[in-house]
Amino acid sequence: MAATMKNVEEIRSRVILGEFGVKNVHTSDFPGNYPGYDDTWDMQKFQKNFRIDVVHLDESSMEFDMVGIDAAIANAFRRILLAEVPTMAIEKVFIYNNTSIVQDEVLAHRLGLIPIRADPRLFEYRNAGEEAAEEEASEIDTIQLQLKIKCSRNPRITGDVLHIYARNIILGDIKWVPIGNQADVFADSSIGPVHDDILIAQLRPGQELDIVMHCVKGIGKDHAKFSPVATASYRLLPEITLLEQVEGEKAERLKRCFSRGVIDLEDVNGKKVAKVVNSRLDTCSREVLRHDDLKNVVKLGRVRDHFIFTVESTGILPPDVLVTEAIKVLMAKCQRFLNELDSTDMK
């Protein structure tokens, strides 16, 4: 009976990596599926088990654990980070002069993908029906940038100037042109491209660019340029269990089957014995299952409700702010759904 209960608990809470496949990949802990288990959803139980642990945080990336939640919610959170957290991006490009070899369409596309450092929470969405006229830009919904530059010959350079002298146009050449009272409102903000050293185009003497750009608020679901993250992904926490003691040369080979830092060797009575040190570092390659004398001494699994999230920001907003904003979007979706359920207009 105890063995049966143990097997049921494994099916409910672990994904097992086998030699020829992966087992227990689907969530099965729903009410009535297992006799003796009360799997009805309970708020107090959820609050007790759910937690978020920040493992790493810097100005561009964040790694954190989200524990005690179903994969559907974790994936919804990931998708919101990718596609539903708003940012500011270049939407309209007004090209008044472009004598470079880069075509207008290609240049406009390159400019549109530039991450713009501006807090989208301080701006409104533009009305969908507005025309793309330059004079319609408003200080509450638009950021105006300008790129006006000309390449001229340098008299101090001798020889074939067409091959010696060229002007690299980089993002640092793009200037912010405040609209209305933006200069006062954003006096402490450095609005502009996140990076100032990315190459846009190259000009030869006599060539010039005169461009005005309008940045608006949008979400990645409408266009990838609005996505605030370079990547947002998760993986399940690996779990490695040694079923018996592994010693000597066998332990050395076992250590080499896993990523560095997962298995370590400790001295026990003069013998090298394998020990699981940090299963989190494992990539779950299943290399150990290729060895006939090792595949039965180790059990590979993943904890079903322990998600390791990695969020890398494009630099528009810090990664912890992006996570907070994604949670707010998810909460708003849930509230909207509840409001629809309570609506008297439902049929």
Short mmCIF file of N, CA, C and O in Angstrom, two decimals, residues 242 245-248 251-252 255 263-277:
data_model
loop_
_atom_site.label_atom_id
_atom_site.label_comp_id
_atom_site.label_asym_id
_atom_site.label_seq_id
_atom_site.Cartn_x
_atom_site.Cartn_y
_atom_site.Cartn_z
N LEU A 242 20.27 9.20 -6.69
CA LEU A 242 21.12 8.02 -6.80
C LEU A 242 20.45 6.86 -6.07
O LEU A 242 20.15 6.96 -4.88
N GLN A 245 24.92 3.38 -3.95
CA GLN A 245 26.21 4.06 -3.83
C GLN A 245 27.08 3.75 -5.04
O GLN A 245 27.22 2.60 -5.43
N VAL A 246 27.67 4.78 -5.62
CA VAL A 246 28.52 4.63 -6.79
C VAL A 246 29.93 5.03 -6.40
O VAL A 246 30.16 6.14 -5.90
N GLU A 247 30.89 4.14 -6.65
CA GLU A 247 32.25 4.35 -6.16
C GLU A 247 33.26 4.25 -7.29
O GLU A 247 32.98 3.72 -8.37
N GLY A 248 34.47 4.73 -7.00
CA GLY A 248 35.63 4.54 -7.85
C GLY A 248 35.50 5.10 -9.26
O GLY A 248 34.96 6.18 -9.49
N ALA A 251 32.13 6.10 -10.40
CA ALA A 251 31.70 7.42 -9.92
C ALA A 251 32.29 8.53 -10.79
O ALA A 251 31.63 9.54 -11.04
N GLU A 252 33.54 8.34 -11.25
CA GLU A 252 34.16 9.33 -12.13
C GLU A 252 33.37 9.46 -13.43
O GLU A 252 33.11 10.57 -13.91
N LYS A 255 30.06 11.26 -12.89
CA LYS A 255 30.24 12.70 -12.77
C LYS A 255 30.35 13.36 -14.14
O LYS A 255 29.78 14.43 -14.37
N ILE A 263 27.30 16.69 -10.01
CA ILE A 263 27.80 15.56 -9.24
C ILE A 263 29.20 15.88 -8.74
O ILE A 263 30.04 16.40 -9.48
N ASP A 264 29.45 15.56 -7.48
CA ASP A 264 30.78 15.73 -6.92
C ASP A 264 31.21 14.41 -6.28
O ASP A 264 30.38 13.55 -5.99
N LEU A 265 32.50 14.28 -6.08
CA LEU A 265 33.05 13.07 -5.47
C LEU A 265 33.55 13.40 -4.08
O LEU A 265 34.28 14.39 -3.88
N GLU A 266 33.15 12.60 -3.10
CA GLU A 266 33.63 12.79 -1.74
C GLU A 266 34.35 11.54 -1.26
O GLU A 266 34.06 10.42 -1.73
N ASP A 267 35.28 11.73 -0.38
CA ASP A 267 36.09 10.62 0.12
C ASP A 267 35.40 9.96 1.30
O ASP A 267 35.15 10.59 2.33
N VAL A 268 35.05 8.69 1.13
CA VAL A 268 34.42 7.90 2.18
C VAL A 268 35.25 6.64 2.41
O VAL A 268 35.29 5.75 1.55
N ASN A 269 35.95 6.61 3.55
CA ASN A 269 36.80 5.46 3.89
C ASN A 269 37.81 5.17 2.79
O ASN A 269 38.05 4.00 2.43
N GLY A 270 38.38 6.23 2.24
CA GLY A 270 39.41 6.06 1.22
C GLY A 270 38.88 5.80 -0.17
O GLY A 270 39.68 5.59 -1.10
N LYS A 271 37.58 5.83 -0.37
CA LYS A 271 36.99 5.59 -1.68
C LYS A 271 36.29 6.85 -2.18
O LYS A 271 35.71 7.60 -1.39
N LYS A 272 36.34 7.06 -3.49
CA LYS A 272 35.63 8.18 -4.10
C LYS A 272 34.18 7.76 -4.35
O LYS A 272 33.92 6.82 -5.09
N VAL A 273 33.27 8.48 -3.70
CA VAL A 273 31.85 8.16 -3.79
C VAL A 273 31.10 9.34 -4.42
O VAL A 273 31.31 10.49 -4.03
N ALA A 274 30.25 9.03 -5.39
CA ALA A 274 29.49 10.07 -6.09
C ALA A 274 28.39 10.62 -5.19
O ALA A 274 27.75 9.89 -4.44
N LYS A 275 28.18 11.93 -5.30
CA LYS A 275 27.16 12.60 -4.49
C LYS A 275 26.51 13.71 -5.32
O LYS A 275 27.20 14.46 -6.01
N VAL A 276 25.18 13.81 -5.27
CA VAL A 276 24.48 14.88 -5.97
C VAL A 276 24.64 16.17 -5.17
O VAL A 276 24.21 16.26 -4.02
N VAL A 277 25.25 17.17 -5.80
CA VAL A 277 25.53 18.44 -5.12
C VAL A 277 24.50 19.50 -5.47
O VAL A 277 23.92 20.14 -4.59
#
